[in-house]
Short mmCIF file of C-alpha atoms in Angstrom, two decimals:
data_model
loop_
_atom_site.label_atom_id
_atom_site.label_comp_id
_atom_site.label_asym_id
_atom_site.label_seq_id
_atom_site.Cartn_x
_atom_site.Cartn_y
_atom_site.Cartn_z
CA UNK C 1 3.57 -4.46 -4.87
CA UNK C 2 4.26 -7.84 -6.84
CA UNK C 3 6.20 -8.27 -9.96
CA UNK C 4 8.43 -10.72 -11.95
CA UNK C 5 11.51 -8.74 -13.52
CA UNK C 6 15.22 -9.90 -14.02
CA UNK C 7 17.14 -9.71 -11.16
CA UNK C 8 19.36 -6.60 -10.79
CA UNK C 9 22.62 -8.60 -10.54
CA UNK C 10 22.08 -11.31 -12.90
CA UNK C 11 20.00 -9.88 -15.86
CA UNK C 12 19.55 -13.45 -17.31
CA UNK C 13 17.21 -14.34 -14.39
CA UNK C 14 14.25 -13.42 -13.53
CA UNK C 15 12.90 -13.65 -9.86
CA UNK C 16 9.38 -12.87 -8.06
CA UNK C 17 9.87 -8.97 -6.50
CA UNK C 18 8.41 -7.28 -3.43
CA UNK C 19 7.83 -3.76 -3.40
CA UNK C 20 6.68 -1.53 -0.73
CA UNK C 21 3.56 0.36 -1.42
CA UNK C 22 -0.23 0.13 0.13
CA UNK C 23 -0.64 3.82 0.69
CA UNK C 24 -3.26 6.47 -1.54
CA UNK C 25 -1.11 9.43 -1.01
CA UNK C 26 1.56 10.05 -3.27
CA UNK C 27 4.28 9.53 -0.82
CA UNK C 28 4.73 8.73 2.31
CA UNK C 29 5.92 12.29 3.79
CA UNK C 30 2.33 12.88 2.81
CA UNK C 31 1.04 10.94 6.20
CA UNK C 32 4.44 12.00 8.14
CA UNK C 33 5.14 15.87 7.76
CA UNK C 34 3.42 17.84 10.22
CA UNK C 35 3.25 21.37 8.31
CA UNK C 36 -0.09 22.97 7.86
CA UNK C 37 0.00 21.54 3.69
CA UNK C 38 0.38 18.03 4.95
CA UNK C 39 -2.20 17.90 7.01
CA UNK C 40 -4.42 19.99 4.99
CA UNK C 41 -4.13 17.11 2.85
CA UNK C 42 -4.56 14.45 5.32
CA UNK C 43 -7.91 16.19 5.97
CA UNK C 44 -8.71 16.27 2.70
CA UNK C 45 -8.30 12.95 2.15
CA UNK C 46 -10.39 11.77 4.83
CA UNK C 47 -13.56 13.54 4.11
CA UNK C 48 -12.97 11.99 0.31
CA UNK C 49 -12.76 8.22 1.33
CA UNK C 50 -15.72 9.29 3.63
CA UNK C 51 -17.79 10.76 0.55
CA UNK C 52 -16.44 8.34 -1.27
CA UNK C 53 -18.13 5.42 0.97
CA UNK C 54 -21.38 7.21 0.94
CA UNK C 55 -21.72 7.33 -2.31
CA UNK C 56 -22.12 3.31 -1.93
CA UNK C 57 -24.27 3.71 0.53
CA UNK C 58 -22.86 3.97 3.93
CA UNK C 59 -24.16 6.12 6.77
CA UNK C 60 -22.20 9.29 7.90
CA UNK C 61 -20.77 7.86 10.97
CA UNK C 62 -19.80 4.20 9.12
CA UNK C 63 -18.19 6.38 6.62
CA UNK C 64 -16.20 8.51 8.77
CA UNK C 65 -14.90 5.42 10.70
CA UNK C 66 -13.66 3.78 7.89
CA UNK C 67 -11.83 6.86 6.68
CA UNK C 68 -10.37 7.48 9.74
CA UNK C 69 -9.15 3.71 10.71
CA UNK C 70 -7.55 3.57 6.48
CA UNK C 71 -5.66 6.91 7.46
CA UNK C 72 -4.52 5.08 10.36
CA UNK C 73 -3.37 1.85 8.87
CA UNK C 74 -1.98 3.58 5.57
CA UNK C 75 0.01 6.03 7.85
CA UNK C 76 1.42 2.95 9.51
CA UNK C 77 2.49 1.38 6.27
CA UNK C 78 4.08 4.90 5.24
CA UNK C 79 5.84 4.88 8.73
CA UNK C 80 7.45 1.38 7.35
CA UNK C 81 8.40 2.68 4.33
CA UNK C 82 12.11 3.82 3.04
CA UNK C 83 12.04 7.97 1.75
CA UNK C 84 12.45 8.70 -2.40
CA UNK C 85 16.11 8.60 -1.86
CA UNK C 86 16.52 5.68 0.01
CA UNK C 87 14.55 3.84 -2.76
CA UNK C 88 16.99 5.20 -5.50
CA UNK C 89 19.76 3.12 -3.60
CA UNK C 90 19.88 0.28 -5.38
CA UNK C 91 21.93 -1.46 -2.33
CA UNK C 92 19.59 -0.55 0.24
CA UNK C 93 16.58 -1.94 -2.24
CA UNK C 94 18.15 -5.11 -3.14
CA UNK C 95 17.30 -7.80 -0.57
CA UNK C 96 17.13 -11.40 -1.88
CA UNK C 97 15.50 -14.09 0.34
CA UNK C 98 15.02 -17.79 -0.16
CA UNK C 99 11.08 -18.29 -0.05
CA UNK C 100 11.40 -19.91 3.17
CA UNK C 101 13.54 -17.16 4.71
CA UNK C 102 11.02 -14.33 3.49
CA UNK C 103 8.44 -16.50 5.28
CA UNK C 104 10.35 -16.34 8.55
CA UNK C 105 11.26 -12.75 8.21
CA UNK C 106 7.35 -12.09 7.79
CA UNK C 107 5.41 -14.46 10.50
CA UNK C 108 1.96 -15.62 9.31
CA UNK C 109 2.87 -14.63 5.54
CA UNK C 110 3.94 -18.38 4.61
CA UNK C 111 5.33 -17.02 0.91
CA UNK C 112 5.49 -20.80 -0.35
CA UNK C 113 1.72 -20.62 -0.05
CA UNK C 114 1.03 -17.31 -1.23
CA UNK C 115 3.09 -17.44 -4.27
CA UNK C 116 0.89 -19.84 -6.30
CA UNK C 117 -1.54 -17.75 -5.36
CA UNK C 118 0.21 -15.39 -7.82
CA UNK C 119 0.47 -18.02 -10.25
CA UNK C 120 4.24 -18.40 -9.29
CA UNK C 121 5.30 -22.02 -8.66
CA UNK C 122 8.94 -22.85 -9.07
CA UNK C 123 10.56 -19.58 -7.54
CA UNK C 124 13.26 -20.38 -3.99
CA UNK C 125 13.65 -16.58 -4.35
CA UNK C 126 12.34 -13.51 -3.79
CA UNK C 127 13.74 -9.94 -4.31
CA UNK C 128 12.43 -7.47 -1.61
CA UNK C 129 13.00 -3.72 -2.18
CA UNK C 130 12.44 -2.93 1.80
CA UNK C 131 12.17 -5.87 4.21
CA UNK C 132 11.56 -3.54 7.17
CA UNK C 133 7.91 -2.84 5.01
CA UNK C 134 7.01 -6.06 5.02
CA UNK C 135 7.92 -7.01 8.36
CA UNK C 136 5.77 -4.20 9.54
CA UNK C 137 2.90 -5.49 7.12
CA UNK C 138 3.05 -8.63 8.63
CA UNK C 139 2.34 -7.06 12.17
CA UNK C 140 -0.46 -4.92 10.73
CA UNK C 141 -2.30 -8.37 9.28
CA UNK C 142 -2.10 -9.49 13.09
CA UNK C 143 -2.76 -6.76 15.05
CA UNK C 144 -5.55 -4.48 13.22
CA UNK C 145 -8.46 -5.40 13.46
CA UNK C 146 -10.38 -7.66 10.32
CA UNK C 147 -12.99 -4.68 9.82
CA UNK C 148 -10.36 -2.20 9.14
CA UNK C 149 -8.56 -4.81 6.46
CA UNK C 150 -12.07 -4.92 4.90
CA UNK C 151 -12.51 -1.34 4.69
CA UNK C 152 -9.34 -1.19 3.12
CA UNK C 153 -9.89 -3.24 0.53
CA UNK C 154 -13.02 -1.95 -0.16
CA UNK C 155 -11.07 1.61 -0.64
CA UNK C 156 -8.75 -0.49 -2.83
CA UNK C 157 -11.59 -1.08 -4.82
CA UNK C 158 -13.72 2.46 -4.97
CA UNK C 159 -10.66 4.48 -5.62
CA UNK C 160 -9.56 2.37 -8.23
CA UNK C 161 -12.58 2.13 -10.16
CA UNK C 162 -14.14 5.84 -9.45
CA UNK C 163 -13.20 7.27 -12.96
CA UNK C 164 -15.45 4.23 -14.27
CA UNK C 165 -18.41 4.88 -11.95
CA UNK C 166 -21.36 7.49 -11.93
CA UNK C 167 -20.48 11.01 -12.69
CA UNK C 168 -21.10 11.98 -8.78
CA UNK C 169 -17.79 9.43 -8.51
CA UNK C 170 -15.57 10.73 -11.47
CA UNK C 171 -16.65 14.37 -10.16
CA UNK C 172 -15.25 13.74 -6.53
CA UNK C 173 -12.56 11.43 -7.37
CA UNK C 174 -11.56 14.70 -9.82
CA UNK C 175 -11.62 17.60 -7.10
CA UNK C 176 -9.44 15.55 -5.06
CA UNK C 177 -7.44 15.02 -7.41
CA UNK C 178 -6.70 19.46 -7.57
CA UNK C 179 -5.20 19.65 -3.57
#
């Protein structure tokens, strides 16, 4: 996640924040607990991203790769990520980086040209809420494969939008929404 709030020890600044984040699931012990719930879930999810993609029109077996390769890469982002408590912590979630050192702690993420991508243009800092996220993130953009990241954000944008779409969408996108 991406935000511009005041800065937790100096409330008359505000700085560009980093959250982590990526994943569907409500948390991430959602894609790590291996009790018969959790992965009742997990299944569950898959087969909705699958029904989900052929409802736009992919074939059974394009469908069910994509789900499985964004469980994959979604459990590897929740793998990255700090528990509930560890994000109540407000020393553990306060990391503040000079642009230039956020761009060395995250190779191939060059923050001083992302940022104005974000329509942020005069910020040296950055306040990160768990570095260890985006240092894994920065991996994952390397090392999976473009297809999957493509997938993904096509995902990003089904899920998002299903409550505006046909009523086959808002149906499915509601019984998933019961487990």
């Amino acid at each position: 996640g991406f935000y511009v709030g005041q800065d937790d020890k100096d409330v008359n600044t505000y700085i560009p924040g980093f959250s982590q984040g990526g994943t569907t699931l409500p948390d991430r012990d959602y894609y790590l607990k291996t009790d018969a719930r959790s992965k009742m879930i997990r299944d569950a999810y898959v087969k909705y991203i699958h029904d989900m993609f052929t409802m736009v029109g992919d074939d059974d077996a394009t469908a069910q790769k994509k789900a499985n390769e964004i469980l994959n890469l979604e459990t590897a982002l929740a793998i990255a990520q700090k528990s509930r408590v560890e994000m109540r912590d407000p020393q553990k979630t306060y990391n503040k980086y000079s642009v230039a050192d956020f761009t060395k702690l995250t190779p191939g993420m060059d923050w001083s040209e992302l940022m104005p991508l974000m329509k942020v243009t005069k910020a040296d800092s950055v306040l990160v809420n768990n570095p260890t996220f985006f240092q894994t993130a920065a991996s994952l953009f390397a090392a999976v494969p473009l297809d999957t990241w493509k997938a993904y954000m096509q995902w990003a944008v089904i899920k998002s939008n299903a409550a505006y779409l046909s009523s086959d969408f808002v149906n499915r996108n509601f019984e998933f929404s019961k487990i």
